[in-house]
Amino acid sequence: MTCEFKIKDRVGTINPIFTCQPAGAQYASIGIKDCIGIVHGGQGCVMFVRLLISQHLKESFEIASSSVHEDGAVFGALDRVEQAVDVLLMRYPHVKVVPIITTCSTEVIGDDVDGVITKLQEELLDVKYPDREVHLIPIHTPSFVGSMVSGYDVAVRDFVKHFSKKGKPSLKINLITGWVNPGDVKELKHLLAAMEVEANVLFEIESFDSPLMPDGSAVSHGSTTIADLEDTANAQGTIALNRYEGGAAAKWLQKRWDVPAVIGPTPIGIRNTDTFLQNVKAMTGHPIPDSLVRERGIAIDAITDLTHMFLADKRVAIYGNPDLVLGLAEYCLDLEMKPVLLLLGDENAGYAEDPRIKALQENVSHDMEIVYNADLFELEQRLKDGLELDLIMGHSKGRFVSMDYKVPMLRVGFPTYDRAGLYRYPVVGYAGATWLAEQMANTIFSDMEYKNNREWILNMW
Amino acid sequence: MPYHEFECSTCIPERKQHAVVKAPGEDLTSCLPLGYLNTIPGSISERGCAYCGAKHVIGTPMKDVIHISHGPIGCTYDTWQTKRYISDNGNFQLRYTFATDVREKHIVFGAEKLLKQNIIEAFKAHPDIKRMTIYQTCATALIGDDIDAIAGEVMEEMPDVDIFVCNSPGFAGPSQSGGHHKINIAWVNNKVGTVEPEITSDYVINYVGEYNIQGDQEVMLDFFKRMGIQVLSTFTGNGKYDDLRAMHRAHLNVLECARSAEYICNELRVRYGIPRLDIDGFGFEPLSASLRKIGLFFGIEDRAQAIIDEETRKWKPALDWYKERLKGKKVCLWPGGSKLWHWANVIEEEMGVRVVSVYTKFGHQGDMEKGIARCSEGALAIDDPNELEGLEALERLKPDVIFTGKRPGEVAKKVGVPYLNAHAYHNGPYKGYEGWVRFARDIYNAIYSPIHQLASLDISKDPIPTSHGFMTPEMISDAGLDEAVRASDVLRPYTGKADIITPLREKTDYPEFPRRQSAAE
């Protein structure tokens, strides 16, 4: 029995698991209040990412484009950035934060975005907007490097780099959530509130799940403020939940401002949530209260109803963002399930050193593959070749594999546009552990009934 | 001048000439916004790029083709699973998408070798598919990969495959429209005339500018088949690659979306002498006139008229049921391009609504000419709208419903305006007589949704109506309706099945028309 860790052996991508870096930077940018990013490139790099985000969250977010056309591609397009910044600032008086997010086209033509920001500071901001707080932040996210995951990581780091400012030591901690849903942020804040710990949440996106108000006044936006970002330098410590989405920012804060960093684990499942709370306790000295003991007990009570009878030995394939996939795989093992295939959608030098992957390789007693630089065809090919699966976990783009091979699928991660409201529910914390176990079970139950596969078991349990 | 200046855009004065209000007595000589100009950076326009115009809008609806984008993964991923162009071969074009996955090393050293490996891999992964389209992206255009050369090389080495190359990087033009043009011309230059079709009818057409959104093409093909017309190819919805290589043998090009596909029709006219006939599949009268025109062209008006009579008899009472209930409802008709003129007049005539605004994301002045000509007085027409202008217009016009895309639909939702998806439809198809009734039904359902009514109630200050435990759309729509209309035994709401396309795919009982002797020989 082995756990193989390997790269996909085709060079091309059939049905990608990820999109490219600028999308990650855009998702990070909408978490900041009074922020509208400008994506420096062709218009599709923004239009489709806005669509993707709105498909997932069923909300609209504002992100601008520098609208590079043919002339810009030939002669350089920095004038488009200059114009974009001015137009944006004129028309959106509340905007204070403007990341300039590069793309493949503008990185290839070599536009000096850092240079034009210096120029804009002197010639535009100081002259035309002297009394207005405006931050122009270069974010280099060429699409031919990394993936949306690294784009998110780069953007969080660069925001923190730009804003963090030494001031009075604060009792807060920095909580860098990684690429999560509003439901996750809500659960994380709940856990911290139970421990009476205050946090700078990067990014505070609970407000993405916004209402339709009678007067039509509601808009969806992130709620992390400039003050929150500045204060990251003064925190007691940083907890970055995800190694690949926010880990870089945590490391940078440690190096630059001596803010101790704890990176990971992603608090998916009971065990990783326990570790998260232990890390918070160690960092702040606040005890874990009885209320969380009770909550944990409710989760474990629910899970106990499911594990031995229904989830044990179920064979699972999981794909998506690496921290999510690895967290889910670890949790599945605690649930007596068998994660047999993990697909990571990019090639990241860090994977080889990831302690979670090493631990899986050392301890898993069933046959398992972890494929990086993977695409969804890797999953399909294996099913075609006879891989037996009881469950797939991943985002909506893999829906056809599930349908074609009649393997039930639990939507998790980003994007989950083909199911209603999933962004509202957490996968992290004890509530997330309960939700995951119950949804996995219910997904399998529906499939049993649909296929008349021992569905009578459910008559009595 | 009738230009409309948005308050939010006074600081970008060039926008002023992009919006007009059609005032009394205005005609197109004075009332026409600028169009298809470079986008103002930072304005938060809704436009996409020329890559998506080529690959996503026109290329991908072709159903028996490996669609591969030569570039980093993002372009491929982002344009995947965001449209509803279905096909009768199991939706291969929706289920699979391919990216060459260009990385930094390829940017530096070139990605042609990578491309070739990709092509071979993709064919190997799908041994039943022998056709491929390759789309250039910004990155590979800028590094100057010679995609045509690689495609040619592979075709020599693998004689059973055929590959089409479209060089339309994202930056090639102000919007997706640039890509429409590029792929039209590339197809007629490189592929038309390379296959000879079997001709089975005296009346042979290409159906052009039709993308089979929710089955539109299949609905229209049913009419053509009932008229005994052979449809050589559809450009491109539910279309086959090799059929489209044989476009040169048609007698007539029947053109639906003139915005995205008039170029190929015009070239086919110049190069092969095939006339172009613009039609409308939307709306009873425009569709009837279209079928009549096609009938007239071939001298088979009677066949067209038979369909028109049958379909109208069947579906008009349902359409009118909705028309009575939609009278005077204000509509913002905010699609991408051609629907602004396809729909502007006919939804007023046949559904009784009032179009208070039209806009186009990527249309040209020609689209606005047609759209504004078909609008009623007072309509606000906007070219390349941006986020703030859209909101300002919604606030000013207070429409009852908006027809637009998914994301702008979310913006409208927040200000209490229900939306219908103008690109992908809610529950289409919308073409054909039955389809048009489905559109009316969807509009009705949006406007008279009980939830929509609840949304505007502020429970902290408004009196809370406690008399009802529920409302139905009809309780709302029929409250003020004339008794004669309400009690009419002619009018009836739509009662068709959710899926009207599968039965069409199974249909075989088409009439056989004897061929003319001379032509058949």
mmCIF file of N, CA and C in Angstrom, chain B residues 29-78:
data_model
loop_
_atom_site.group_PDB
_atom_site.id
_atom_site.type_symbol
_atom_site.label_atom_id
_atom_site.label_comp_id
_atom_site.label_asym_id
_atom_site.label_seq_id
_atom_site.Cartn_x
_atom_site.Cartn_y
_atom_site.Cartn_z
ATOM 1 N N THR B 29 -30.833 60.706 -37.682
ATOM 2 C CA THR B 29 -29.829 61.672 -38.140
ATOM 3 C C THR B 29 -29.296 62.476 -36.964
ATOM 4 N N SER B 30 -30.121 62.628 -35.935
ATOM 5 C CA SER B 30 -29.649 63.412 -34.791
ATOM 6 C C SER B 30 -29.524 62.561 -33.537
ATOM 7 N N CYS B 31 -30.154 61.413 -33.552
ATOM 8 C CA CYS B 31 -30.300 60.647 -32.312
ATOM 9 C C CYS B 31 -29.577 59.320 -32.411
ATOM 10 N N LEU B 32 -28.289 59.368 -32.416
ATOM 11 C CA LEU B 32 -27.528 58.128 -32.533
ATOM 12 C C LEU B 32 -26.244 58.248 -31.721
ATOM 13 N N PRO B 33 -26.084 57.391 -30.727
ATOM 14 C CA PRO B 33 -24.857 57.503 -29.925
ATOM 15 C C PRO B 33 -23.639 56.986 -30.687
ATOM 16 N N LEU B 34 -22.483 57.375 -30.236
ATOM 17 C CA LEU B 34 -21.254 56.778 -30.771
ATOM 18 C C LEU B 34 -21.224 55.310 -30.353
ATOM 19 N N GLY B 35 -20.474 54.519 -31.094
ATOM 20 C CA GLY B 35 -20.425 53.109 -30.732
ATOM 21 C C GLY B 35 -19.125 52.466 -31.167
ATOM 22 N N TYR B 36 -18.826 51.354 -30.541
ATOM 23 C CA TYR B 36 -17.662 50.539 -30.860
ATOM 24 C C TYR B 36 -16.353 51.345 -30.851
ATOM 25 N N LEU B 37 -16.231 52.219 -29.882
ATOM 26 C CA LEU B 37 -14.971 52.944 -29.712
ATOM 27 C C LEU B 37 -14.220 52.337 -28.537
ATOM 28 N N ASN B 38 -12.952 52.709 -28.416
ATOM 29 C CA ASN B 38 -12.162 52.193 -27.312
ATOM 30 C C ASN B 38 -12.860 52.469 -25.981
ATOM 31 N N THR B 39 -12.756 51.531 -25.085
ATOM 32 C CA THR B 39 -13.371 51.673 -23.769
ATOM 33 C C THR B 39 -12.577 52.687 -22.944
ATOM 34 N N ILE B 40 -13.277 53.426 -22.106
ATOM 35 C CA ILE B 40 -12.568 54.332 -21.201
ATOM 36 C C ILE B 40 -12.032 53.503 -20.037
ATOM 37 N N PRO B 41 -10.710 53.487 -19.851
ATOM 38 C CA PRO B 41 -10.141 52.668 -18.761
ATOM 39 C C PRO B 41 -10.692 53.117 -17.408
ATOM 40 N N GLY B 42 -10.936 52.139 -16.548
ATOM 41 C CA GLY B 42 -11.378 52.464 -15.192
ATOM 42 C C GLY B 42 -12.851 52.819 -15.087
ATOM 43 N N SER B 43 -13.575 52.760 -16.195
ATOM 44 C CA SER B 43 -14.993 53.153 -16.139
ATOM 45 C C SER B 43 -15.881 52.008 -15.651
ATOM 46 N N ILE B 44 -15.313 50.834 -15.491
ATOM 47 C CA ILE B 44 -16.047 49.618 -15.108
ATOM 48 C C ILE B 44 -17.140 49.322 -16.138
ATOM 49 N N SER B 45 -16.668 49.201 -17.346
ATOM 50 C CA SER B 45 -17.512 48.806 -18.469
ATOM 51 C C SER B 45 -17.826 47.324 -18.344
ATOM 52 N N GLU B 46 -18.808 46.885 -19.074
ATOM 53 C CA GLU B 46 -19.184 45.465 -19.002
ATOM 54 C C GLU B 46 -18.588 44.653 -20.136
ATOM 55 N N ARG B 47 -17.701 45.267 -20.896
ATOM 56 C CA ARG B 47 -17.233 44.576 -22.086
ATOM 57 C C ARG B 47 -16.254 43.444 -21.785
ATOM 58 N N GLY B 48 -16.249 42.474 -22.667
ATOM 59 C CA GLY B 48 -15.267 41.405 -22.615
ATOM 60 C C GLY B 48 -14.181 41.660 -23.647
ATOM 61 N N CYS B 49 -13.470 40.593 -24.001
ATOM 62 C CA CYS B 49 -12.325 40.770 -24.886
ATOM 63 C C CYS B 49 -12.529 40.041 -26.216
ATOM 64 N N ALA B 50 -11.618 40.312 -27.139
ATOM 65 C CA ALA B 50 -11.747 39.747 -28.486
ATOM 66 C C ALA B 50 -11.507 38.235 -28.490
ATOM 67 N N TYR B 51 -10.737 37.743 -27.547
ATOM 68 C CA TYR B 51 -10.562 36.289 -27.431
ATOM 69 C C TYR B 51 -11.910 35.634 -27.125
ATOM 70 N N CYS B 52 -12.623 36.183 -26.168
ATOM 71 C CA CYS B 52 -13.896 35.563 -25.797
ATOM 72 C C CYS B 52 -14.911 35.726 -26.916
ATOM 73 N N GLY B 53 -14.839 36.835 -27.642
ATOM 74 C CA GLY B 53 -15.744 37.013 -28.776
ATOM 75 C C GLY B 53 -15.551 35.943 -29.818
ATOM 76 N N ALA B 54 -14.299 35.545 -30.009
ATOM 77 C CA ALA B 54 -14.003 34.520 -31.012
ATOM 78 C C ALA B 54 -14.255 33.119 -30.454
ATOM 79 N N LYS B 55 -13.601 32.816 -29.362
ATOM 80 C CA LYS B 55 -13.647 31.452 -28.836
ATOM 81 C C LYS B 55 -14.976 31.146 -28.150
ATOM 82 N N HIS B 56 -15.343 32.014 -27.267
ATOM 83 C CA HIS B 56 -16.442 31.705 -26.355
ATOM 84 C C HIS B 56 -17.796 31.884 -27.026
ATOM 85 N N VAL B 57 -17.922 32.947 -27.821
ATOM 86 C CA VAL B 57 -19.216 33.257 -28.415
ATOM 87 C C VAL B 57 -19.447 32.429 -29.686
ATOM 88 N N ILE B 58 -18.449 32.419 -30.568
ATOM 89 C CA ILE B 58 -18.681 31.822 -31.887
ATOM 90 C C ILE B 58 -18.036 30.450 -32.041
ATOM 91 N N GLY B 59 -16.813 30.290 -31.593
ATOM 92 C CA GLY B 59 -16.137 29.020 -31.831
ATOM 93 C C GLY B 59 -16.726 27.854 -31.062
ATOM 94 N N THR B 60 -16.857 28.012 -29.762
ATOM 95 C CA THR B 60 -17.182 26.879 -28.902
ATOM 96 C C THR B 60 -18.555 26.232 -29.138
ATOM 97 N N PRO B 61 -19.560 26.961 -29.593
ATOM 98 C CA PRO B 61 -20.829 26.250 -29.844
ATOM 99 C C PRO B 61 -20.718 25.120 -30.874
ATOM 100 N N MET B 62 -19.684 25.121 -31.697
ATOM 101 C CA MET B 62 -19.452 23.980 -32.604
ATOM 102 C C MET B 62 -19.272 22.722 -31.759
ATOM 103 N N LYS B 63 -19.980 21.662 -32.131
ATOM 104 C CA LYS B 63 -20.182 20.591 -31.153
ATOM 105 C C LYS B 63 -19.253 19.384 -31.270
ATOM 106 N N ASP B 64 -18.589 19.231 -32.386
ATOM 107 C CA ASP B 64 -17.797 18.006 -32.574
ATOM 108 C C ASP B 64 -16.316 18.339 -32.692
ATOM 109 N N VAL B 65 -15.890 19.253 -31.832
ATOM 110 C CA VAL B 65 -14.581 19.862 -31.974
ATOM 111 C C VAL B 65 -13.878 19.945 -30.622
ATOM 112 N N ILE B 66 -12.569 19.698 -30.640
ATOM 113 C CA ILE B 66 -11.742 19.994 -29.468
ATOM 114 C C ILE B 66 -11.381 21.472 -29.537
ATOM 115 N N HIS B 67 -11.837 22.218 -28.554
ATOM 116 C CA HIS B 67 -11.563 23.665 -28.542
ATOM 117 C C HIS B 67 -10.404 23.931 -27.592
ATOM 118 N N ILE B 68 -9.296 24.325 -28.146
ATOM 119 C CA ILE B 68 -8.096 24.471 -27.312
ATOM 120 C C ILE B 68 -7.589 25.909 -27.382
ATOM 121 N N SER B 69 -7.269 26.453 -26.232
ATOM 122 C CA SER B 69 -6.755 27.820 -26.190
ATOM 123 C C SER B 69 -5.261 27.771 -25.914
ATOM 124 N N HIS B 70 -4.527 28.472 -26.749
ATOM 125 C CA HIS B 70 -3.071 28.467 -26.599
ATOM 126 C C HIS B 70 -2.667 29.633 -25.709
ATOM 127 N N GLY B 71 -2.454 29.323 -24.446
ATOM 128 C CA GLY B 71 -2.098 30.370 -23.493
ATOM 129 C C GLY B 71 -2.108 29.800 -22.093
ATOM 130 N N PRO B 72 -1.981 30.666 -21.090
ATOM 131 C CA PRO B 72 -2.131 30.222 -19.706
ATOM 132 C C PRO B 72 -3.558 29.712 -19.473
ATOM 133 N N ILE B 73 -3.758 29.006 -18.387
ATOM 134 C CA ILE B 73 -5.050 28.319 -18.178
ATOM 135 C C ILE B 73 -6.250 29.237 -17.991
ATOM 136 N N GLY B 74 -5.991 30.485 -17.562
ATOM 137 C CA GLY B 74 -7.108 31.338 -17.135
ATOM 138 C C GLY B 74 -8.156 31.581 -18.213
ATOM 139 N N CYS B 75 -7.696 31.885 -19.425
ATOM 140 C CA CYS B 75 -8.647 32.217 -20.493
ATOM 141 C C CYS B 75 -9.600 31.056 -20.717
ATOM 142 N N THR B 76 -9.048 29.855 -20.645
ATOM 143 C CA THR B 76 -9.838 28.650 -20.872
ATOM 144 C C THR B 76 -10.819 28.415 -19.733
ATOM 145 N N TYR B 77 -10.281 28.451 -18.537
ATOM 146 C CA TYR B 77 -11.111 28.208 -17.351
ATOM 147 C C TYR B 77 -12.250 29.222 -17.277
ATOM 148 N N ASP B 78 -11.899 30.500 -17.482
ATOM 149 C CA ASP B 78 -12.884 31.568 -17.273
ATOM 150 C C ASP B 78 -14.027 31.531 -18.273
#
